Amino acid sequence: MRGNLLDITKLKVVFYTYRGVIKALNGVELWMNRGERLGIVGETGCGKSVTALSIMGLVEQPGEIVEGKIAFEDKILTSMNGDALNKIRGNDLAMIFQEPVAALNPVMRIGFQIAESISRNKKKNEIKQVYPEVRRMLELVGLDWKRTIDLYPHELSGGMAQRAMIAMALSSKPKLLIADEPTSALDVTIQAQILELLDELVKKFGNAVILITHDMGVAAEFCDKIAVMYAGNMVEYANTTDIFENPIHPYTRGLLRAVPKIGRTDELESIPGVVPDLVDPPPGCRFHPRCKYAMDACKEKFPSLLEVGPEHYVACHLYLKEEMKNAN
């Protein structure tokens, strides 16, 4: 394995729809080590959430993993059946979903839902310890357990619901926590509080984290490494510092040029065009219709993900062309 916790190899996921087959993931390569924080960034529709759902084994019909392998420690998740995956989900793997109120069961009290998550990993003689643990987790995420434990999801504010989801996800002390845009539905003040809370709890429990976000600033602040996705492909993967100081792929450069900065007075640049229709994606590199550096090779073959520096990987024909020039 390239990472001692997670290694995804050539992952392809499709969705069968009335319009045709949506090629959501097109050979994704991704890996990480224990305790790392990995950010996955990219435009809407690039495959970030589908990658997360694939890791969790939650891709359901009309979706299907048609190729590739997901290795988690010594387990091959893509070879497991539902019962085997259930023993890992909520134990070694946990996920904070994008819409917390929608992810919570509307007819069960918050305390019961967290207790249910904790009790899955308890023996019969340990069941009495469940509700004290529920109270402890609610306190850890900054909620008044006396007030919150008997509430239903619709009685919580967005920030409270997200804190309850974090409590549920971390209750089993998972080795890998996936946070799918955990602050997207919250206002700016609550976003900052949730991210600060998540940072504190991850440090406390020592979890590895995959953070899916549109916010490059959040990724820079929270993550050790960043993976940039475009239209179902991983186009660049490196340490956070390298991504911001030495971006190589034209798409990564375009994303960073569109980020507003304090003191910046020039007009923000935008990437021309739109994300392609994945029912009929362009041949070769899927970014080439929007790339001002596109060559004939870009239209014919998707470039392999190559290591271009210490722990810095990129999939781009432009880089290969520059390397050949330097070699000559």
GROMACS .gro file of C-alpha atoms in nm:
model
  328
    1MET     CA    1   0.000   0.000   0.000
    2ARG     CA    2   0.115   0.354  -0.079
    3GLY     CA    3  -0.047   0.473   0.246
    4ASN     CA    4  -0.058   0.269   0.565
    5LEU     CA    5  -0.425   0.356   0.627
    6LEU     CA    6  -0.598   0.400   0.290
    7ASP     CA    7  -0.504   0.320  -0.070
    8ILE     CA    8  -0.747   0.373  -0.360
    9THR     CA    9  -0.636   0.236  -0.697
   10LYS     CA   10  -0.796   0.308  -1.039
   11LEU     CA   11  -1.142   0.355  -0.891
   12LYS     CA   12  -1.422   0.384  -1.147
   13VAL     CA   13  -1.784   0.452  -1.050
   14VAL     CA   14  -2.080   0.488  -1.287
   15PHE     CA   15  -2.446   0.578  -1.245
   16TYR     CA   16  -2.709   0.432  -1.477
   17THR     CA   17  -2.970   0.696  -1.563
   18TYR     CA   18  -3.236   0.755  -1.828
   19ARG     CA   19  -2.994   0.995  -2.001
   20GLY     CA   20  -2.722   0.733  -2.020
   21VAL     CA   21  -2.430   0.612  -1.808
   22ILE     CA   22  -2.276   0.886  -1.594
   23LYS     CA   23  -1.902   0.818  -1.562
   24ALA     CA   24  -1.866   0.977  -1.218
   25LEU     CA   25  -1.517   0.853  -1.127
   26ASN     CA   26  -1.262   0.777  -1.395
   27GLY     CA   27  -0.974   0.587  -1.235
   28VAL     CA   28  -0.922   0.781  -0.910
   29GLU     CA   29  -0.588   0.731  -0.730
   30LEU     CA   30  -0.571   0.837  -0.364
   31TRP     CA   31  -0.384   0.728  -0.051
   32MET     CA   32  -0.312   0.849   0.302
   33ASN     CA   33  -0.141   0.748   0.626
   34ARG     CA   34  -0.267   0.716   0.982
   35GLY     CA   35  -0.331   1.047   1.152
   36GLU     CA   36  -0.309   1.255   0.832
   37ARG     CA   37  -0.553   1.526   0.732
   38LEU     CA   38  -0.635   1.517   0.362
   39GLY     CA   39  -0.840   1.781   0.185
   40ILE     CA   40  -1.025   1.700  -0.139
   41VAL     CA   41  -1.107   2.013  -0.341
   42GLY     CA   42  -1.264   2.088  -0.678
   43GLU     CA   43  -1.577   2.227  -0.841
   44THR     CA   44  -1.924   2.088  -0.782
   45GLY     CA   45  -1.970   1.763  -0.974
   46CYS     CA   46  -1.603   1.664  -0.981
   47GLY     CA   47  -1.654   1.343  -0.778
   48LYS     CA   48  -1.553   1.443  -0.424
   49SER     CA   49  -1.863   1.308  -0.248
   50VAL     CA   50  -1.880   0.998  -0.469
   51THR     CA   51  -1.523   0.916  -0.367
   52ALA     CA   52  -1.623   0.946  -0.001
   53LEU     CA   53  -1.933   0.730  -0.047
   54SER     CA   54  -1.723   0.468  -0.227
   55ILE     CA   55  -1.487   0.446   0.070
   56MET     CA   56  -1.784   0.403   0.304
   57GLY     CA   57  -1.942   0.140   0.077
   58LEU     CA   58  -2.252   0.356   0.035
   59VAL     CA   59  -2.271   0.375  -0.344
   60GLU     CA   60  -2.615   0.231  -0.416
   61GLN     CA   61  -2.824   0.172  -0.729
   62PRO     CA   62  -2.831   0.324  -0.980
   63GLY     CA   63  -2.461   0.368  -0.895
   64GLU     CA   64  -2.198   0.095  -0.911
   65ILE     CA   65  -1.823   0.055  -0.857
   66VAL     CA   66  -1.720  -0.108  -1.185
   67GLU     CA   67  -1.342  -0.114  -1.146
   68GLY     CA   68  -1.064  -0.048  -0.896
   69LYS     CA   69  -0.971  -0.132  -0.541
   70ILE     CA   70  -1.009   0.041  -0.204
   71ALA     CA   71  -0.770  -0.096   0.060
   72PHE     CA   72  -0.820   0.010   0.423
   73GLU     CA   73  -0.532  -0.114   0.639
   74ASP     CA   74  -0.525  -0.489   0.564
   75LYS     CA   75  -0.885  -0.501   0.435
   76ILE     CA   76  -1.005  -0.470   0.075
   77LEU     CA   77  -1.331  -0.277   0.113
   78THR     CA   78  -1.438  -0.330  -0.249
   79SER     CA   79  -1.434  -0.708  -0.197
   80MET     CA   80  -1.651  -0.706   0.117
   81ASN     CA   81  -2.021  -0.780   0.141
   82GLY     CA   82  -2.271  -0.565   0.332
   83ASP     CA   83  -2.239  -0.747   0.666
   84ALA     CA   84  -1.860  -0.721   0.666
   85LEU     CA   85  -1.874  -0.351   0.577
   86ASN     CA   86  -2.125  -0.286   0.856
   87LYS     CA   87  -1.866  -0.405   1.109
   88ILE     CA   88  -1.623  -0.140   0.983
   89ARG     CA   89  -1.867   0.148   0.924
   90GLY     CA   90  -1.935   0.335   1.245
   91ASN     CA   91  -1.634   0.167   1.401
   92ASP     CA   92  -1.310   0.219   1.207
   93LEU     CA   93  -1.478   0.439   0.943
   94ALA     CA   94  -1.718   0.726   1.013
   95MET     CA   95  -1.867   1.006   0.806
   96ILE     CA   96  -2.011   1.350   0.875
   97PHE     CA   97  -2.262   1.420   0.599
   98GLN     CA   98  -2.317   1.748   0.419
   99GLU     CA   99  -2.675   1.803   0.541
  100PRO     CA  100  -2.684   1.705   0.911
  101VAL     CA  101  -3.059   1.742   0.960
  102ALA     CA  102  -3.126   1.518   0.657
  103ALA     CA  103  -2.872   1.261   0.780
  104LEU     CA  104  -3.027   1.230   1.126
  105ASN     CA  105  -3.334   1.010   1.180
  106PRO     CA  106  -3.628   1.254   1.219
  107VAL     CA  107  -3.834   1.025   1.449
  108MET     CA  108  -3.560   0.940   1.701
  109ARG     CA  109  -3.424   1.159   1.978
  110ILE     CA  110  -3.065   1.280   1.946
  111GLY     CA  111  -2.951   1.097   2.259
  112PHE     CA  112  -3.089   0.767   2.133
  113GLN     CA  113  -2.920   0.805   1.793
  114ILE     CA  114  -2.579   0.867   1.950
  115ALA     CA  115  -2.638   0.582   2.197
  116GLU     CA  116  -2.724   0.349   1.910
  117SER     CA  117  -2.394   0.437   1.741
  118ILE     CA  118  -2.195   0.376   2.060
  119SER     CA  119  -2.374   0.053   2.160
  120ARG     CA  120  -2.281  -0.119   1.831
  121ASN     CA  121  -1.930  -0.159   1.965
  122LYS     CA  122  -2.022  -0.252   2.323
  123LYS     CA  123  -2.060  -0.591   2.484
  124LYS     CA  124  -2.379  -0.674   2.676
  125ASN     CA  125  -2.218  -0.613   3.014
  126GLU     CA  126  -2.109  -0.265   2.894
  127ILE     CA  127  -2.451  -0.136   2.786
  128LYS     CA  128  -2.497   0.057   3.113
  129GLN     CA  129  -2.201   0.273   3.015
  130VAL     CA  130  -2.365   0.394   2.695
  131TYR     CA  131  -2.565   0.694   2.820
  132PRO     CA  132  -2.283   0.835   3.034
  133GLU     CA  133  -2.076   0.817   2.715
  134VAL     CA  134  -2.354   0.996   2.522
  135ARG     CA  135  -2.352   1.276   2.779
  136ARG     CA  136  -1.972   1.300   2.758
  137MET     CA  137  -1.976   1.324   2.377
  138LEU     CA  138  -2.246   1.593   2.379
  139GLU     CA  139  -2.040   1.793   2.627
  140LEU     CA  140  -1.726   1.746   2.415
  141VAL     CA  141  -1.897   1.905   2.113
  142GLY     CA  142  -2.020   2.198   2.322
  143LEU     CA  143  -2.386   2.104   2.367
  144ASP     CA  144  -2.587   2.117   2.690
  145TRP     CA  145  -2.665   1.746   2.721
  146LYS     CA  146  -2.956   1.799   2.962
  147ARG     CA  147  -3.129   2.015   2.704
  148THR     CA  148  -3.020   1.829   2.390
  149ILE     CA  149  -3.036   1.460   2.471
  150ASP     CA  150  -3.417   1.435   2.439
  151LEU     CA  151  -3.461   1.666   2.140
  152TYR     CA  152  -3.559   1.556   1.789
  153PRO     CA  153  -3.350   1.669   1.489
  154HIS     CA  154  -3.608   1.928   1.374
  155GLU     CA  155  -3.574   2.100   1.712
  156LEU     CA  156  -3.203   2.170   1.658
  157SER     CA  157  -3.045   2.464   1.481
  158GLY     CA  158  -2.806   2.391   1.192
  159GLY     CA  159  -2.501   2.434   1.414
  160MET     CA  160  -2.644   2.213   1.689
  161ALA     CA  161  -2.734   1.941   1.438
  162GLN     CA  162  -2.381   1.947   1.296
  163ARG     CA  163  -2.234   1.920   1.647
  164ALA     CA  164  -2.460   1.623   1.715
  165MET     CA  165  -2.340   1.459   1.391
  166ILE     CA  166  -1.978   1.515   1.495
  167ALA     CA  167  -2.050   1.360   1.835
  168MET     CA  168  -2.208   1.057   1.667
  169ALA     CA  169  -1.922   1.016   1.418
  170LEU     CA  170  -1.648   1.042   1.680
  171SER     CA  171  -1.823   0.833   1.946
  172SER     CA  172  -1.660   0.511   1.819
  173LYS     CA  173  -1.315   0.677   1.789
  174PRO     CA  174  -1.280   0.589   1.417
  175LYS     CA  175  -0.942   0.555   1.252
  176LEU     CA  176  -1.069   0.754   0.952
  177LEU     CA  177  -1.327   1.032   0.969
  178ILE     CA  178  -1.473   1.165   0.643
  179ALA     CA  179  -1.624   1.514   0.666
  180ASP     CA  180  -1.823   1.601   0.354
  181GLU     CA  181  -1.846   1.981   0.348
  182PRO     CA  182  -1.941   1.991   0.717
  183THR     CA  183  -1.998   2.369   0.719
  184SER     CA  184  -2.170   2.429   0.384
  185ALA     CA  185  -2.519   2.487   0.529
  186LEU     CA  186  -2.403   2.711   0.816
  187ASP     CA  187  -2.341   3.084   0.847
  188VAL     CA  188  -1.983   3.212   0.863
  189THR     CA  189  -1.965   3.248   1.242
  190ILE     CA  190  -2.095   2.896   1.305
  191GLN     CA  191  -1.866   2.761   1.030
  192ALA     CA  192  -1.562   2.890   1.218
  193GLN     CA  193  -1.686   2.738   1.544
  194ILE     CA  194  -1.750   2.396   1.385
  195LEU     CA  195  -1.407   2.386   1.217
  196GLU     CA  196  -1.234   2.489   1.539
  197LEU     CA  197  -1.427   2.221   1.727
  198LEU     CA  198  -1.342   1.956   1.467
  199ASP     CA  199  -0.975   2.055   1.484
  200GLU     CA  200  -0.970   2.021   1.864
  201LEU     CA  201  -1.148   1.685   1.866
  202VAL     CA  202  -0.931   1.536   1.591
  203LYS     CA  203  -0.620   1.637   1.786
  204LYS     CA  204  -0.771   1.481   2.097
  205PHE     CA  205  -0.869   1.149   1.935
  206GLY     CA  206  -0.585   1.125   1.679
  207ASN     CA  207  -0.814   1.041   1.384
  208ALA     CA  208  -0.711   1.060   1.021
  209VAL     CA  209  -0.949   1.294   0.838
  210ILE     CA  210  -1.065   1.343   0.481
  211LEU     CA  211  -1.216   1.692   0.452
  212ILE     CA  212  -1.421   1.759   0.139
  213THR     CA  213  -1.453   2.131   0.078
  214HIS     CA  214  -1.489   2.408  -0.182
  215ASP     CA  215  -1.303   2.651   0.042
  216MET     CA  216  -0.931   2.661  -0.034
  217GLY     CA  217  -0.873   2.868   0.279
  218VAL     CA  218  -1.028   2.601   0.499
  219ALA     CA  219  -0.820   2.333   0.328
  220ALA     CA  220  -0.501   2.538   0.378
  221GLU     CA  221  -0.578   2.588   0.747
  222PHE     CA  222  -0.691   2.237   0.835
  223CYS     CA  223  -0.518   1.988   0.602
  224ASP     CA  224  -0.169   1.837   0.575
  225LYS     CA  225  -0.221   1.730   0.213
  226ILE     CA  226  -0.457   1.834  -0.065
  227ALA     CA  227  -0.598   1.630  -0.354
  228VAL     CA  228  -0.741   1.831  -0.644
  229MET     CA  229  -1.018   1.658  -0.841
  230TYR     CA  230  -1.167   1.748  -1.176
  231ALA     CA  231  -1.454   1.567  -1.353
  232GLY     CA  232  -1.392   1.234  -1.181
  233ASN     CA  233  -1.012   1.238  -1.195
  234MET     CA  234  -0.736   1.319  -0.948
  235VAL     CA  235  -0.527   1.584  -1.124
  236GLU     CA  236  -0.287   1.690  -0.848
  237TYR     CA  237  -0.194   1.557  -0.505
  238ALA     CA  238   0.068   1.708  -0.274
  239ASN     CA  239   0.147   1.857   0.065
  240THR     CA  240  -0.063   2.165   0.136
  241THR     CA  241   0.240   2.395   0.118
  242ASP     CA  242   0.338   2.262  -0.226
  243ILE     CA  243  -0.013   2.300  -0.364
  244PHE     CA  244  -0.025   2.668  -0.267
  245GLU     CA  245   0.337   2.761  -0.340
  246ASN     CA  246   0.409   2.540  -0.642
  247PRO     CA  247   0.085   2.435  -0.818
  248ILE     CA  248   0.161   2.248  -1.141
  249HIS     CA  249  -0.168   2.146  -1.302
  250PRO     CA  250  -0.343   2.429  -1.495
  251TYR     CA  251  -0.667   2.351  -1.312
  252THR     CA  252  -0.503   2.387  -0.970
  253ARG     CA  253  -0.351   2.717  -1.081
  254GLY     CA  254  -0.692   2.832  -1.202
  255LEU     CA  255  -0.855   2.750  -0.869
  256LEU     CA  256  -0.591   2.941  -0.674
  257ARG     CA  257  -0.611   3.246  -0.903
  258ALA     CA  258  -0.984   3.262  -0.827
  259VAL     CA  259  -0.930   3.281  -0.449
  260PRO     CA  260  -0.978   3.634  -0.304
  261LYS     CA  261  -0.698   3.757  -0.076
  262ILE     CA  262  -0.669   4.045   0.169
  263GLY     CA  263  -0.510   4.340  -0.009
  264ARG     CA  264  -0.574   4.199  -0.355
  265THR     CA  265  -0.711   4.470  -0.584
  266ASP     CA  266  -0.695   4.306  -0.927
  267GLU     CA  267  -0.992   4.131  -1.084
  268LEU     CA  268  -1.035   3.768  -0.984
  269GLU     CA  269  -0.974   3.528  -1.270
  270SER     CA  270  -1.226   3.262  -1.361
  271ILE     CA  271  -1.172   2.933  -1.542
  272PRO     CA  272  -1.353   2.957  -1.878
  273GLY     CA  273  -1.620   2.702  -1.963
  274VAL     CA  274  -1.803   2.456  -1.736
  275VAL     CA  275  -1.747   2.109  -1.592
  276PRO     CA  276  -1.820   1.859  -1.875
  277ASP     CA  277  -2.128   1.641  -1.900
  278LEU     CA  278  -2.012   1.308  -1.757
  279VAL     CA  279  -2.258   1.114  -1.970
  280ASP     CA  280  -2.043   1.210  -2.267
  281PRO     CA  281  -1.712   1.340  -2.127
  282PRO     CA  282  -1.441   1.472  -2.361
  283PRO     CA  283  -1.173   1.220  -2.466
  284GLY     CA  284  -0.825   1.230  -2.318
  285CYS     CA  285  -0.776   1.476  -2.033
  286ARG     CA  286  -1.121   1.589  -1.926
  287PHE     CA  287  -0.992   1.940  -1.856
  288HIS     CA  288  -0.854   2.005  -2.205
  289PRO     CA  289  -1.161   2.193  -2.345
  290ARG     CA  290  -1.106   2.458  -2.072
  291CYS     CA  291  -0.725   2.458  -2.071
  292LYS     CA  292  -0.533   2.727  -2.261
  293TYR     CA  293  -0.227   2.499  -2.272
  294ALA     CA  294  -0.409   2.204  -2.434
  295MET     CA  295  -0.211   2.003  -2.691
  296ASP     CA  296  -0.305   1.724  -2.929
  297ALA     CA  297  -0.192   1.465  -2.671
  298CYS     CA  298  -0.438   1.610  -2.420
  299LYS     CA  299  -0.729   1.533  -2.654
  300GLU     CA  300  -0.621   1.174  -2.713
  301LYS     CA  301  -0.502   1.020  -2.386
  302PHE     CA  302  -0.555   1.090  -2.017
  303PRO     CA  303  -0.213   1.145  -1.853
  304SER     CA  304  -0.096   0.915  -1.575
  305LEU     CA  305  -0.053   1.045  -1.220
  306LEU     CA  306   0.324   1.085  -1.187
  307GLU     CA  307   0.545   1.189  -0.898
  308VAL     CA  308   0.711   1.517  -0.998
  309GLY     CA  309   0.869   1.597  -0.663
  310PRO     CA  310   0.880   1.465  -0.307
  311GLU     CA  311   0.520   1.353  -0.240
  312HIS     CA  312   0.395   1.575  -0.523
  313TYR     CA  313   0.191   1.405  -0.797
  314VAL     CA  314   0.030   1.550  -1.108
  315ALA     CA  315  -0.158   1.418  -1.412
  316CYS     CA  316  -0.075   1.657  -1.697
  317HIS     CA  317   0.077   1.621  -2.046
  318LEU     CA  318   0.210   1.977  -2.018
  319TYR     CA  319   0.442   1.875  -1.737
  320LEU     CA  320   0.569   1.576  -1.939
  321LYS     CA  321   0.641   1.808  -2.235
  322GLU     CA  322   0.839   2.046  -2.015
  323GLU     CA  323   1.035   1.757  -1.867
  324MET     CA  324   1.129   1.633  -2.215
  325LYS     CA  325   1.249   1.982  -2.312
  326ASN     CA  326   1.463   2.003  -1.997
  327ALA     CA  327   1.606   1.655  -2.066
  328ASN     CA  328   1.710   1.759  -2.417
   0.00000   0.00000   0.00000
